[in-house]
mmCIF file of C-alpha atoms in Angstrom:
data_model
loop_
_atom_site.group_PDB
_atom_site.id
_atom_site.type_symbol
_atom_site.label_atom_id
_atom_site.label_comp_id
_atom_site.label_asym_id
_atom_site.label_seq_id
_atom_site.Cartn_x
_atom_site.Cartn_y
_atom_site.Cartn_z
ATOM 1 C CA UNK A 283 84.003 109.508 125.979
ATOM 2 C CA UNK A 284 84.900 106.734 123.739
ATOM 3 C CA UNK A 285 85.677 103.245 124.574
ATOM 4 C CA UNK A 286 86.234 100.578 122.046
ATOM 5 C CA UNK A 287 86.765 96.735 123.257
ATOM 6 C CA UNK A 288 88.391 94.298 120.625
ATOM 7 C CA UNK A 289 87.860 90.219 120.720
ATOM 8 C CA UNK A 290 88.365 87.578 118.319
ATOM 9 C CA UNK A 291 92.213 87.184 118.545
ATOM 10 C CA UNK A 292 94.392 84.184 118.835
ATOM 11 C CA UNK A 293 96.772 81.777 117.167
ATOM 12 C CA UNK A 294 96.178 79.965 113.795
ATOM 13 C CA UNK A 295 98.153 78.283 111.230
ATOM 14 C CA UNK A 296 99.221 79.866 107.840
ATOM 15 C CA UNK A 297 95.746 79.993 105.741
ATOM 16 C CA UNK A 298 93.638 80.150 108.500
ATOM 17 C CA UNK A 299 90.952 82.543 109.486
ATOM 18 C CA UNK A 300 89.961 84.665 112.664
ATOM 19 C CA UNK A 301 87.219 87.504 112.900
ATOM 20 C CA UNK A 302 87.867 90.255 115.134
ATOM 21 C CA UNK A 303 84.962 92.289 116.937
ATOM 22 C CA UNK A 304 85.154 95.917 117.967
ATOM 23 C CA UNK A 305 82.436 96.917 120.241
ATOM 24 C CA UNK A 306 81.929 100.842 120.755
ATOM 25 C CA UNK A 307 80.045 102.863 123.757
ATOM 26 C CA UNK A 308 79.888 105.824 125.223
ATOM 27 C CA UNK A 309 80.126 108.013 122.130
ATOM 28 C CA UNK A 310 79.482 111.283 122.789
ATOM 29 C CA UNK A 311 81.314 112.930 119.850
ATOM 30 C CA UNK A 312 80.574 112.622 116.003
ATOM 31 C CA UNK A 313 82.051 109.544 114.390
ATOM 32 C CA UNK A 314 82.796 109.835 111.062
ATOM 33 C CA UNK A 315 85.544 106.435 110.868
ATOM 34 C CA UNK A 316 86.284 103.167 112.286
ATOM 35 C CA UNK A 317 88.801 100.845 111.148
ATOM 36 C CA UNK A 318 91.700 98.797 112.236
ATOM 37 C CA UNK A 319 95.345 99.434 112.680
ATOM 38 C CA UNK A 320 98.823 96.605 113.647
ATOM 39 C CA UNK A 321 101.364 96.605 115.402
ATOM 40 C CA UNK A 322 103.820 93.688 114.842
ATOM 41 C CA UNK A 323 107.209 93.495 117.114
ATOM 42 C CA UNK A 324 109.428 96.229 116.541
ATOM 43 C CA UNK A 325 107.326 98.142 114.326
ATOM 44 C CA UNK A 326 105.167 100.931 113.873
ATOM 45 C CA UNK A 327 101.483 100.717 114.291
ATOM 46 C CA UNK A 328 100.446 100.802 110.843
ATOM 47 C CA UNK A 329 96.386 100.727 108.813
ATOM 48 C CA UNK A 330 94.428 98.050 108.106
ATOM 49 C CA UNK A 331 91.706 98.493 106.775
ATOM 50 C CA UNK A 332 88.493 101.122 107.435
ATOM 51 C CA UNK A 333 85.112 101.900 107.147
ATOM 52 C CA UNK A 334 84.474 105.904 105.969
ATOM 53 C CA UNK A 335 81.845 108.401 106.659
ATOM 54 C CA UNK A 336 81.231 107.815 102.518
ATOM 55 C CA UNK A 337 80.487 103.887 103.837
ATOM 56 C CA UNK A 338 83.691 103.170 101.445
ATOM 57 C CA UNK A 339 85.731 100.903 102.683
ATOM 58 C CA UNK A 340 89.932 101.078 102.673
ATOM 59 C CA UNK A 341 92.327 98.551 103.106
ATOM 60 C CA UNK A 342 96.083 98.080 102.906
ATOM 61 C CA UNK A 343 97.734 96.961 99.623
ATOM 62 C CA UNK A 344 98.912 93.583 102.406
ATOM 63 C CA UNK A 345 95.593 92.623 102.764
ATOM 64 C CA UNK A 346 93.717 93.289 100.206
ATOM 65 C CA UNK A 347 91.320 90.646 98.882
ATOM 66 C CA UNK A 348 91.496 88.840 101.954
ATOM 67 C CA UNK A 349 90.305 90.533 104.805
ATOM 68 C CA UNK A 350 86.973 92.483 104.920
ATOM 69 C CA UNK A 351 85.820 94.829 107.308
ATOM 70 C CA UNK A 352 82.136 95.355 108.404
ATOM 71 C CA UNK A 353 79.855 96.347 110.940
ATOM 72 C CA UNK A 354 76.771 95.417 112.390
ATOM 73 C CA UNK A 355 75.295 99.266 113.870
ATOM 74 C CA UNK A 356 72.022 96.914 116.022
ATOM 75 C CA UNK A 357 75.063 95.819 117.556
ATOM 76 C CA UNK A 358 77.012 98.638 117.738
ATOM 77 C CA UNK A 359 80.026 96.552 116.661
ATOM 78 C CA UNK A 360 82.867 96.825 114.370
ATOM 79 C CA UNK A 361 84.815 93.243 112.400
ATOM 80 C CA UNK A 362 87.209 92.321 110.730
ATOM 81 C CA UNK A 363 87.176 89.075 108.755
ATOM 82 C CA UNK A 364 90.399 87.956 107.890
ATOM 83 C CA UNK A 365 91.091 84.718 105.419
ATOM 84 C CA UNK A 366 94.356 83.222 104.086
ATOM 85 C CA UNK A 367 96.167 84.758 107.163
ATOM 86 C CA UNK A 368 100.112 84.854 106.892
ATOM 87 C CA UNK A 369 102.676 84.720 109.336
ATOM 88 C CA UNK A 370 103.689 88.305 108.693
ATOM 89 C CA UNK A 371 100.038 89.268 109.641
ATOM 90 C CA UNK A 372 101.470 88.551 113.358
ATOM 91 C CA UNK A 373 100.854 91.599 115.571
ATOM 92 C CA UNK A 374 98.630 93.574 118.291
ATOM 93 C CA UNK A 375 95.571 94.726 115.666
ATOM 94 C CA UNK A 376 93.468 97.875 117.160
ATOM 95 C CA UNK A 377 90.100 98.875 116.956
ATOM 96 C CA UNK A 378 90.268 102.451 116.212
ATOM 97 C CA UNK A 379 87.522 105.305 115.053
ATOM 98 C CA UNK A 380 87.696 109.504 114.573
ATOM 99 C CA UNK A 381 86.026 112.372 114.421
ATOM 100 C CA UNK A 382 87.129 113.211 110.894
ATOM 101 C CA UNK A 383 86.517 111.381 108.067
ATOM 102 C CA UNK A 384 89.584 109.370 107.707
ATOM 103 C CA UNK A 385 91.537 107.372 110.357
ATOM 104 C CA UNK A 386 94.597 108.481 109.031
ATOM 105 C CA UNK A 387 94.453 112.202 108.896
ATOM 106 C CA UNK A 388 95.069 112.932 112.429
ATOM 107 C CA UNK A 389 96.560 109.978 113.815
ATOM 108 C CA UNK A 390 97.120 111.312 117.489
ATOM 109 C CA UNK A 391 93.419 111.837 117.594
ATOM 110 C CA UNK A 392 92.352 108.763 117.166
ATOM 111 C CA UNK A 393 90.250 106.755 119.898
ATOM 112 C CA UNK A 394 91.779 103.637 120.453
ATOM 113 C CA UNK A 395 90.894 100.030 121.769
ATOM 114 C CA UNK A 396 93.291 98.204 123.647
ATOM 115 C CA UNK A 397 94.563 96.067 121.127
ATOM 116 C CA UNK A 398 94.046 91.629 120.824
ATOM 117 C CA UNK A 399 96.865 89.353 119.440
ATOM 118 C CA UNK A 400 96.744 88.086 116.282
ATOM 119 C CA UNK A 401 99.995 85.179 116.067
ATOM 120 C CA UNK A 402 99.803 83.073 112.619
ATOM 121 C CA UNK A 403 102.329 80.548 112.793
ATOM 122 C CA UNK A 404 103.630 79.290 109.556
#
């Protein structure tokens, strides 16, 4: 019903930037969030950052003040601008959105994307 396609990934160097895109389709329920969850080796997918149903935005005491999340609705796309990247940003980062109004609340209801590597070497 959902399908959400993330791009932008790749490697960089410590302080470096990269701007991930989420593109959404085939909605057919009510979507009241969209953000962005990681998943670094051995780890637990954890939150980024997202975008409410409030138009408040969220983000993770890790990257706060340097990465920003928008979107662009003409486009029907979701980003994620992230500056100063560190090595321990390294992981899988998913697109993700809900029918409630916060990506967190009910986790196994979540639509995911299928995930685009981030690797910041240091």
């Amino acid at each position: 019903q959902v399908q959400l396609v993330e791009s932008g990934g790749g490697s960089v160097q410590a302080g470096g930037s990269l701007r991930l895109s989420c593109a959404a389709s085939g909605r057919t329920v009510t979507i009241y969030s969209m953000g962005w969850f990681r998943q670094a080796p051995g780890k637990e997918r954890e939150f980024v950052a997202d975008w409410s149903w409030a138009s408040r935005t969220n983000y993770a005491d890790s990257v706060k003040g340097r990465f920003t999340i928008s979107r662009d609705n003409a486009k029907n796309t979701l980003y994620l601008q992230m500056n100063s990247l560190k090595p321990e940003d390294t992981a899988v980062y998913y697109c993700a959105c809900s029918q409630f109004r916060s990506l967190t609340y009910s986790m196994t209801e979540n639509y995911w994307g299928q995930g685009t590597q981030v690797t910041v070497s240091s």
